[in-house]
Structure formats: C-alpha cells, structure tokens
Coordinates of C-alpha atoms and ligand atoms in Angstrom, one line a residue:
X1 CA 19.9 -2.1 29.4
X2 CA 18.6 -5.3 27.6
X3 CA 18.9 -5.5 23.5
X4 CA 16.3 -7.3 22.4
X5 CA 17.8 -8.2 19.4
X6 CA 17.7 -11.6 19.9
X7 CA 14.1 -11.7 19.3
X8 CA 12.7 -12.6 16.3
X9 CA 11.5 -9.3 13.8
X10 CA 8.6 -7.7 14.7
X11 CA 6.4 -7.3 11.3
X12 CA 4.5 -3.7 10.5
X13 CA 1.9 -5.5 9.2
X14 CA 1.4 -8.9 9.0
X15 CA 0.0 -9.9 5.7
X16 CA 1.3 -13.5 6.5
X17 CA -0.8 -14.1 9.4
X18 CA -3.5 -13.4 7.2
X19 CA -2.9 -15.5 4.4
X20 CA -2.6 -18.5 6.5
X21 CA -6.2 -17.8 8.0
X22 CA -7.8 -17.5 4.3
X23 CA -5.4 -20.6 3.7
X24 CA -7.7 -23.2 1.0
X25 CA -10.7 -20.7 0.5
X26 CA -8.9 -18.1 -0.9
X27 CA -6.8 -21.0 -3.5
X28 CA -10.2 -21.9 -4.9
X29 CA -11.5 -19.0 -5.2
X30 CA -8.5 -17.8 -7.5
X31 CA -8.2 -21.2 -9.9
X32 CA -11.6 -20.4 -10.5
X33 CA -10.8 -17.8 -12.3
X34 CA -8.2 -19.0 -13.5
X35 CA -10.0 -22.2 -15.3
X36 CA -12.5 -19.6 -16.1
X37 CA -10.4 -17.4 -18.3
X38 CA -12.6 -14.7 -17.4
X39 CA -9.8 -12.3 -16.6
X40 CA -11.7 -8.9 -16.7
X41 CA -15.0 -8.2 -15.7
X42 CA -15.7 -11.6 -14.7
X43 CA -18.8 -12.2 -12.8
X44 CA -16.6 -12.5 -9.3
X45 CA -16.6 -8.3 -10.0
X46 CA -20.1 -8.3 -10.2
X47 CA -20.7 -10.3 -7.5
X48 CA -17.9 -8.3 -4.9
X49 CA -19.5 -5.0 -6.1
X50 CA -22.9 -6.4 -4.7
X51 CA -21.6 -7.4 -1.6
X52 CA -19.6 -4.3 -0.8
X53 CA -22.4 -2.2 -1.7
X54 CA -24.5 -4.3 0.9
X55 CA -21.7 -3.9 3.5
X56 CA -21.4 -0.3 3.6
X57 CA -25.1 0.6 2.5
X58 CA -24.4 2.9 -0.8
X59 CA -26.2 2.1 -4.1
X60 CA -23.8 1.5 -6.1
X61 CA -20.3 0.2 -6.3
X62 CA -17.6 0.6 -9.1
X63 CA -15.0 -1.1 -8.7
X64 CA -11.6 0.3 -10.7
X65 CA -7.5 -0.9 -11.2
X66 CA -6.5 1.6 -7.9
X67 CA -7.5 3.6 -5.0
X68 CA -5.5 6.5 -7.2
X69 CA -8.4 5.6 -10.2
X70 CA -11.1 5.6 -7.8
X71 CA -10.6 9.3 -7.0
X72 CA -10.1 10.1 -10.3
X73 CA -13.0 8.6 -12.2
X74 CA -15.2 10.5 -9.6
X75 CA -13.5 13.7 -10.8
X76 CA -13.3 13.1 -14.5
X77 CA -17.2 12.0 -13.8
X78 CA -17.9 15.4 -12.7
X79 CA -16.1 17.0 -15.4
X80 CA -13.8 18.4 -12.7
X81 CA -10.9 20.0 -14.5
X82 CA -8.5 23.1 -15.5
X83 CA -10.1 26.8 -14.0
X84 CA -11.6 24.1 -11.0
X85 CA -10.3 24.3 -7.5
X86 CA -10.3 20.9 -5.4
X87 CA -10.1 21.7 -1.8
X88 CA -8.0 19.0 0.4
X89 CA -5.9 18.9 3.4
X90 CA -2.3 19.0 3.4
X91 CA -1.5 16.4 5.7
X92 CA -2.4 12.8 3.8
X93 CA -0.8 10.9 1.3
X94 CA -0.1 12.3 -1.8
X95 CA -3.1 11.2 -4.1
X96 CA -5.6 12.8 -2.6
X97 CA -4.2 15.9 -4.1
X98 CA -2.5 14.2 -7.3
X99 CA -5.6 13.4 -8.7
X100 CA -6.9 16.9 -8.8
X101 CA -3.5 18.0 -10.7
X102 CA -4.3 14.9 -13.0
X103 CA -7.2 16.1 -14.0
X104 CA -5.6 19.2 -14.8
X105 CA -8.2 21.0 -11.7
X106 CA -5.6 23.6 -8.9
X107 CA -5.7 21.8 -5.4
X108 CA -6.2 24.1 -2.6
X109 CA -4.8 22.9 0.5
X110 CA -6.3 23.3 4.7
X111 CA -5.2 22.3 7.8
X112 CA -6.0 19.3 9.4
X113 CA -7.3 19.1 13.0
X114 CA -4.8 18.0 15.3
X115 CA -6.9 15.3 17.8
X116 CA -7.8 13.4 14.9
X117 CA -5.6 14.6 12.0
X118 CA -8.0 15.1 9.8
X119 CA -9.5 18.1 7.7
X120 CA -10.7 20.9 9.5
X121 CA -14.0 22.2 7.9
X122 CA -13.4 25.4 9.5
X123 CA -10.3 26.0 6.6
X124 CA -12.9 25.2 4.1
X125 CA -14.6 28.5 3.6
X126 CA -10.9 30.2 3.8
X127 CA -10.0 27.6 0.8
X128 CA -13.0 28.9 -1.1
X129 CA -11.6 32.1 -0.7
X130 CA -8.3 31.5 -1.9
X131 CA -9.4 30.1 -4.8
X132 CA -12.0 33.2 -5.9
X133 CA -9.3 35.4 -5.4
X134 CA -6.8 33.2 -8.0
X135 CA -9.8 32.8 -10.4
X136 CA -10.6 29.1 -9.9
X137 CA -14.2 28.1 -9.7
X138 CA -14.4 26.0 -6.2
X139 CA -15.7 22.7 -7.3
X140 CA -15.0 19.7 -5.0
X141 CA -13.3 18.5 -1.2
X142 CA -11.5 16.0 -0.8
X143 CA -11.8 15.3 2.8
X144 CA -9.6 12.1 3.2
X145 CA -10.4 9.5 6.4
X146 CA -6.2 9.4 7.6
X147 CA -5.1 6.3 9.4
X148 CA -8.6 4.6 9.6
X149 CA -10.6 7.7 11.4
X150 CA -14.1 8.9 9.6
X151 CA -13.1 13.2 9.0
X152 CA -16.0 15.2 10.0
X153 CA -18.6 14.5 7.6
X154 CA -21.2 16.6 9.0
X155 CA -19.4 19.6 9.4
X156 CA -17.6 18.9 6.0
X157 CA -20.8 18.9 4.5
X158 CA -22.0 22.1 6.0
X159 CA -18.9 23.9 4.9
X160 CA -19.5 22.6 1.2
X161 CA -23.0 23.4 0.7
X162 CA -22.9 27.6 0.2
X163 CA -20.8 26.4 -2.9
X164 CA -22.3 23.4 -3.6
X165 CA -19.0 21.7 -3.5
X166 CA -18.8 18.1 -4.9
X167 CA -17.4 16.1 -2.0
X168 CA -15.7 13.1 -2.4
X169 CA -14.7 11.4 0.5
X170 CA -10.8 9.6 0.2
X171 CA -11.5 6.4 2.1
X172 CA -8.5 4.5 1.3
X173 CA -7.4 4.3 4.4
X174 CA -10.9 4.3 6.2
X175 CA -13.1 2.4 4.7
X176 CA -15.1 0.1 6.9
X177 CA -15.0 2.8 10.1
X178 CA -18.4 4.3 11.1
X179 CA -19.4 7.8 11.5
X180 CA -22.2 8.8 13.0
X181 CA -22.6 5.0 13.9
X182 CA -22.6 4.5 9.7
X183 CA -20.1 3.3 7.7
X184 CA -18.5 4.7 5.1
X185 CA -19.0 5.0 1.9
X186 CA -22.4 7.4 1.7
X187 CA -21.1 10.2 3.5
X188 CA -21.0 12.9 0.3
X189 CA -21.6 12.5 -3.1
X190 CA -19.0 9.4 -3.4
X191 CA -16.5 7.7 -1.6
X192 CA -13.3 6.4 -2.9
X193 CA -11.2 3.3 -1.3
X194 CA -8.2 1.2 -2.4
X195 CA -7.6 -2.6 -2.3
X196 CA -3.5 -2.0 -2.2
X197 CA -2.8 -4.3 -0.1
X198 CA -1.6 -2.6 3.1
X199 CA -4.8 -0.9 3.7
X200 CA -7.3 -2.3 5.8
X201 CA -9.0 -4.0 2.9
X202 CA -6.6 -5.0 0.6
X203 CA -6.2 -7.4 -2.2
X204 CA -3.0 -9.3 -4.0
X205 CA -2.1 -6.2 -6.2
X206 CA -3.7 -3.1 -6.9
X207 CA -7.1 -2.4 -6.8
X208 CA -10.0 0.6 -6.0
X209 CA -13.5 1.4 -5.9
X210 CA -16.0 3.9 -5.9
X211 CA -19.2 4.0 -4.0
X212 CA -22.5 6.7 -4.9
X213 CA -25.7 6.5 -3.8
X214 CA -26.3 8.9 -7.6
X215 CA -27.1 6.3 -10.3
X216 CA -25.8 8.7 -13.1
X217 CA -22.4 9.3 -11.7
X218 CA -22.1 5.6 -11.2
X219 CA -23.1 4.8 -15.0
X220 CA -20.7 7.7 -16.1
X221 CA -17.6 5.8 -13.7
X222 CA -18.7 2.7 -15.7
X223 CA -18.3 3.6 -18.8
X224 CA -14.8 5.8 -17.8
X225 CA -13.2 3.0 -16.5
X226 CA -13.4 1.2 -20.1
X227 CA -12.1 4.0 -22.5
X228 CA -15.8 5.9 -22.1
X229 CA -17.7 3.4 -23.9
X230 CA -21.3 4.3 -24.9
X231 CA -23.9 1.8 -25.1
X232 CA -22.1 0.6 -28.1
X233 CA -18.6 -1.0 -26.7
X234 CA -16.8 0.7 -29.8
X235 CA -18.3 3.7 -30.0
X236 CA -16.7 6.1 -26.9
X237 CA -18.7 8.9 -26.0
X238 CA -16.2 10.7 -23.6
X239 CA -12.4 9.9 -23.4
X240 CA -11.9 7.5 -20.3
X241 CA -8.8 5.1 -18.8
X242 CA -8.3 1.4 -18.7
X243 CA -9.0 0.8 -15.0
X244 CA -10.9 -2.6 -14.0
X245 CA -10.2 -4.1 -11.1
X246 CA -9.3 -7.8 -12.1
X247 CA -11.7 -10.9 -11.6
X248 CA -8.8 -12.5 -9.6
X249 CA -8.8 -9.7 -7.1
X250 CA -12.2 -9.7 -7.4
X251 CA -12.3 -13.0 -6.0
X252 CA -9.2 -12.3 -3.3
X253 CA -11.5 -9.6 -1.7
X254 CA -15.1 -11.6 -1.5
X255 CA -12.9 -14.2 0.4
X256 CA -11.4 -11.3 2.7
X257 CA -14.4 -9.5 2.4
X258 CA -16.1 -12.5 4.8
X259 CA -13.3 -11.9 7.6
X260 CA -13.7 -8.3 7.4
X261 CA -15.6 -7.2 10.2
X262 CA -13.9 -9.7 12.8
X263 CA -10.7 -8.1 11.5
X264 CA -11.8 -4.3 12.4
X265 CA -12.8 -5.7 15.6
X266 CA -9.3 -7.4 16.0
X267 CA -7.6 -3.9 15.0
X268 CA -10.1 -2.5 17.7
X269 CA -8.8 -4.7 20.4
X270 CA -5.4 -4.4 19.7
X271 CA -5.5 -0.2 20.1
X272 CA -7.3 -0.3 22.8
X273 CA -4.5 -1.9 24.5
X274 CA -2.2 0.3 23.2
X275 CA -3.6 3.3 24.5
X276 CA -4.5 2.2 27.7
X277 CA -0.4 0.7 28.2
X278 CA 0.9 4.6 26.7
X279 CA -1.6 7.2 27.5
X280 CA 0.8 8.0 30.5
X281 CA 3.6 8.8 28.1
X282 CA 2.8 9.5 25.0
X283 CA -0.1 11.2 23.4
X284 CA -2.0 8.7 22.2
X285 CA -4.8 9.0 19.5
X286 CA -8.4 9.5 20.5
X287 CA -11.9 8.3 18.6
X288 CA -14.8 10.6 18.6
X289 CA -18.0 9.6 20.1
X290 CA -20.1 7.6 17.8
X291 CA -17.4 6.4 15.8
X292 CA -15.5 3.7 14.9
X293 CA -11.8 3.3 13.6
X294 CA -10.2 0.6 11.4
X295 CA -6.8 1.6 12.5
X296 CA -5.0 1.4 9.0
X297 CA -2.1 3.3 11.3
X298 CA -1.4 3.4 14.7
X299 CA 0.2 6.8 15.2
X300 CA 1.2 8.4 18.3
X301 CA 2.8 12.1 18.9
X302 CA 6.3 12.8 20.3
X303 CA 7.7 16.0 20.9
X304 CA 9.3 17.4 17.8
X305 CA 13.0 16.4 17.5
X306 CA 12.8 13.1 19.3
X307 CA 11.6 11.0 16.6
X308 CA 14.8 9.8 15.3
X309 CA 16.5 8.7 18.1
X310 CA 12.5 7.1 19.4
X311 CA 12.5 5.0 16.3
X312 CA 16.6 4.2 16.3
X313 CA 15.8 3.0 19.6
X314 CA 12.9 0.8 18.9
X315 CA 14.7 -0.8 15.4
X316 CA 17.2 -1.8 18.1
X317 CA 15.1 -3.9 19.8
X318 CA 13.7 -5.3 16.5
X319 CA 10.6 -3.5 16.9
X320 CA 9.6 -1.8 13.4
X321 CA 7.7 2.0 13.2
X322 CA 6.9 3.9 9.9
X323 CA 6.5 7.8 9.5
X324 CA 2.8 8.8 7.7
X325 CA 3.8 11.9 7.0
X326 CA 6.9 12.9 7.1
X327 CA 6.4 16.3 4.9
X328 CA 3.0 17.6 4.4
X329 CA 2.0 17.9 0.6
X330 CA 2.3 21.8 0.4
X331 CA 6.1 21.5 1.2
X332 CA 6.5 19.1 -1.5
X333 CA 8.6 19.9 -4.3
X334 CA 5.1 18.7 -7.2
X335 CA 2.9 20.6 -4.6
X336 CA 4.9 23.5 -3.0
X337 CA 2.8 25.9 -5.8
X338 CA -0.5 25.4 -5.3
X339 CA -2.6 27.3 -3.3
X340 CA -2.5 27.1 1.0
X341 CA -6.6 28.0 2.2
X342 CA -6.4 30.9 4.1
X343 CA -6.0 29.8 7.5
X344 CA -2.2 28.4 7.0
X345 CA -1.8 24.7 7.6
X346 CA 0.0 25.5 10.6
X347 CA -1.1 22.2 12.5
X348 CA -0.3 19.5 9.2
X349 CA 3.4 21.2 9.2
X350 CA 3.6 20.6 12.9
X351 CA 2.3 16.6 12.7
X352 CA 4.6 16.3 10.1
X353 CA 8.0 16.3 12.7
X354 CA 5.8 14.8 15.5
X355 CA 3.8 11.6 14.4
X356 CA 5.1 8.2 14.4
X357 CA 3.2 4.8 13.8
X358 CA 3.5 1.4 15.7
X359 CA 3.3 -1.7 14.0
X360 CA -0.7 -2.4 14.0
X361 CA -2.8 -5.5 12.4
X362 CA -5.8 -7.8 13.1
X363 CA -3.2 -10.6 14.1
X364 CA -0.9 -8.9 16.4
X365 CA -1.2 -11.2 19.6
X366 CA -0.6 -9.4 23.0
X367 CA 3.0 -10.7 24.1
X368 CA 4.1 -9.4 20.7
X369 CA 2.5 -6.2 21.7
X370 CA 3.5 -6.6 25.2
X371 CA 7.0 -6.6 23.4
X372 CA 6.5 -3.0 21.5
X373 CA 4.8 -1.4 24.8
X374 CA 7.7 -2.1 26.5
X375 CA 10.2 -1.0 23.8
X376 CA 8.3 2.5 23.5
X377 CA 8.2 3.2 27.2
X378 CA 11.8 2.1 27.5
X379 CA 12.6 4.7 24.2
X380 CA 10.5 7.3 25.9
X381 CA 12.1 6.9 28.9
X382 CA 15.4 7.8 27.6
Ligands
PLP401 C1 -3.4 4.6 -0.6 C2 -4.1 5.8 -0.7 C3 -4.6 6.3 -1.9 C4 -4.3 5.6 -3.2 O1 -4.6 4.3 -3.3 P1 -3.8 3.4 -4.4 O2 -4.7 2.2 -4.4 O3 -2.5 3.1 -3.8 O4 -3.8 4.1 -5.7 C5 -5.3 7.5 -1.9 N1 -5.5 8.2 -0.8 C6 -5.1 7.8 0.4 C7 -5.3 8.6 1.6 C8 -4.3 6.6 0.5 O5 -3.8 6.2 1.7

C-alpha cells in the first residue's frame, strides 16, 4: 500500500485560492474604507444590501454582525419569546436552535429527511403537538438549508400555515442555491444567512443578514440591530443589540459578491465529479429536481462504525475530512431538555454516526480531487 504522505496537505477549504483571485480589487476596496473612516454603516453597507437584495430577488436586506444575529433579530422582530415554541430540526448546527433559547422562546425539535438531510415537514404537525400539550404557543420554524441544499419550502410552508407559523428560513449554509428554480432568500417570511467566512459567502470576520419581502419586519430589524432606535437615534423604542455588519466587510463581500455565481458553478462542477467517481461505493448525496446546491459541505454516508478508521485513513494520505454533525442538538448536554416533535428524530440520531464531509471549494482543481477519490475508494476498500 502507497502512503501518500509525501504529498503536499490537502486544504478543507481553500480560502487562499480565493484571496489570490480577488488579489488588488479586494485591497482597494478595503483602504477605501479605511481613508474613509466610515467604519459603521458606511455607504459600502448600503450599497451590498442593494446588490444582495437584487441577487436573490427579496425586498429588503439587513445586513447584521453574524449569521447567529440574523436569526435572532427576525425572532426578537416578531416578538418571539418565553411561552413560544420554535419548531427546528435536530440535525444542524447549533444556532438554529440557540437563538430560540436566546430569546428565551422552547425549541421543539423534528427529524430531518434522510436523502437530503434536511427537515421533514411531515414532523411539523407532530412538533405542534408537542408543544400544545407542554403549554407553549407554536410560533415559528426554523427550517435550516444543511450543507448548501434548499429544505422543502413548499411543503414547509404547507405544514406552517394551519398555525400560521412564522417561518424563517436558516440559510447560512445555503444561500445562493435555488429552489423551485429561485434562489433563496424569499422562501417564508425571512431568510437568515452568515458571512463567517467558511460558508459559501463569507467575508474577513463575522458577518450576517436578513432578507424579507415585509417592509415592517425589515424597519423593526433596522432599528434592533442599533439598540432599537426610534426615529430619534437616542430615543429607543424597544430594547435591541449592537449588531452592524462593518463597512470593511461590507466592502469584502461586494468584491466577492461579483465572483459569486461562477463560484457556485465551480462548487457544482467539482460534486458532480465526485459523485459520478463514488456513487459505486459510497452513498453519495443527491439534489432534487429543480434545484440547485452551493455545496457549503460535501458529505457522504458510511455505514455506522466505520467512520473513524475512514477518516484515520484518509489523514494518512494527507487528505483532510470534517464531521457536520457529530451529535444531533437533542443529545446535547444545552439541548437534551427541550422538547423532541412527536415523530422521534430517529433519522438525525442515525446521520449523526454516519455522515462525513470531503474537502469541497470553488478552487479545488481535478488532480487534487483525483487525489481524494482515490484515497476514499482506497479507505473504503479496506
Ligand atoms: C454558521 C451557521 C449559523 C450561524 O452563523 P454565524 O455567522 O456563525 O453566527 C447559523 N445556522 C447555521 C445552519 C450555520 O451553519
């Protein structure tokens, strides 16, 4: 058997390759704001929230200091709180349920389907259920767009609308994929994403937004993001947060904002190869008709107890993987009491020992991929 440790390190993601692309533009576009001294709020925020709202085709954009913030100034804007259920699925990263303890609402948690690993609407009506019958008032879902897949908007929709459920889509991880041949960020009544930089958009630090097609909601985010200022600056009509997103990452993301679509496509390309080279051996994930992914993960299913010794295997051969998610929120120790919807969350607690992610970028050239399809065959084949 050949080591392959004499390559060079394979990177997860690639933020290097990037940088070097932007190269010059992204400089200038950074000492501008710097010379400016318009640190916060600077007309670079204005100008981004225009152009994202143009790219994915909502109203209105507010743009916030995290992807966490996003999710929660659409709560708070709601006047989601204590006695409120927030309905979300077990099986994502933690903040989509964090932000419903935050603001002091119960998150109920579902199952998550197991083709695309995202909520299953059909646990929705059990979640309202659950929550009745524990005295909460069912308020919002959370459905969350996991490793760059749209969920099911229609049929989350359908489930929320008996209750009237305010639905707020987590796009961290999937903004910029279509559903329904759409992108998102109008699916629902708003749509959260996050700049960090290891999503698919991301920016030199932290950052978030939220997107609304409801002009009230967005005024109400505005004025929550700087301490809930009325029309008068010092005199707050609702307690808010301190959560801009600053002009200098304003500026970062118009620049990567331009590259943006030739990047999903580039993420497109590369899993495309990646399923056709492991179909055979591994299950690989699938896309729904009508949709397109931005692949924030690459994520493949082993059979459970193989993982380690998959993954030993490949960091062998210098090939890097990463585990999204290794416990499923209701089995955490902050989560473990809250609510499960009635249906059990059977399938998230079964991903959880199974899934396994491949390095996955816009700037992953093929005999670097050639590389990992070889190393995961060769693991699999153990
Ligand atoms: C990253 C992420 C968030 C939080 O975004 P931050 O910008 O890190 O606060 C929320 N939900 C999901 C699904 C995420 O992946």
């Amino acid at each position: 058997m050949n080591t392959r440790t004499d390559l060079p390190a394979i990177p997860f993601i690639d933020l290097v390759a990037q940088r070097r692309r932007l190269g010059k533009a992204v400089d200038d576009a950074v000492m501008k704001v710097v010379d400016s001294a318009q640190f916060m709020l600077g007309p670079d925020v204005r100008t981004f929230e225009a152009q994202l709202a143009e790219f994915c085709g909502a109203k209105h954009v507010v743009t916030c200091a995290s992807g966490t913030d996003a999710l929660v100034l659409a709560l708070r804007a709601r006047e989601i709180g204590p006695g409120d259920a927030v309905i979300c699925p077990s099986f994502t990263f933690c903040a989509t349920a964090e932000v419903a303890a935050l603001v002091g609402a119960t998150p109920i948690f579902v199952d998550v389907d197991e083709k695309t690993f995202n909520i299953d609407p059909n646990g929705i009506a059990g979640a309202i259920e659950v929550a009745k019958a524990n005295g909460l008032k069912p308020r919002a879902v959370v459905p969350v767009d996991l490793f760059g897949l749209a969920g099911d908007h229609a049929a989350v929709a359908a489930a929320a609308k008996a209750e009237g459920l305010f639905i707020l889509d987590d796009a961290a991880q999937g903004f910029g994929a279509t559903f329904n041949n759409r992108r998102l960020g109008t699916f629902g009544n708003a749509t959260a994403t996050s700049f960090f930089p290891a999503k698919p958009l991301g920016c030199y630090g932290d950052g978030g937004a939220v997107m609304t097609d409801d002009g009230d909601l967005a005024d109400i985010m505005r004025s929550l993001r700087m301490h809930g200022h009325g029309s008068d600056r010092y005199d707050n009509i609702r307690i808010g947060l301190a959560s801009r997103l600053d002009t200098i990452q304003a500026a970062v993301l118009i620049e990567k904002l331009k590259i943006f679509p030739d990047e999903i496509d580039a993420r497109n390309r590369v899993a495309r190869r990646y399923n056709e080279a492991l179909a055979d051996v591994t299950i690989v994930p699938t896309v729904p008709a009508g949709q397109v992914s931005v692949w924030a993960q690459y994520t493949i299913r082993l059979k459970a107890g193989t993982r380690d010794a998959f993954a030993a295997a490949l960091k062998a051969d210098g090939i890097p993987t990463a585990v999204y998610y290794p416990i499923p929120l209701h089995l955490q120790q902050a989560y473990k009491h809250y609510p499960v919807g009635k249906g059990g969350v059977a399938v998230s607690a079964r991903l959880a020992s199974e899934v396994i992610s491949l390095p996955m970028h816009p700037y992953l050239d093929e005999p670097t991929q050639d590389r990992i399809i070889d190393g995961v065959r060769r693991a699999l084949a153990k």
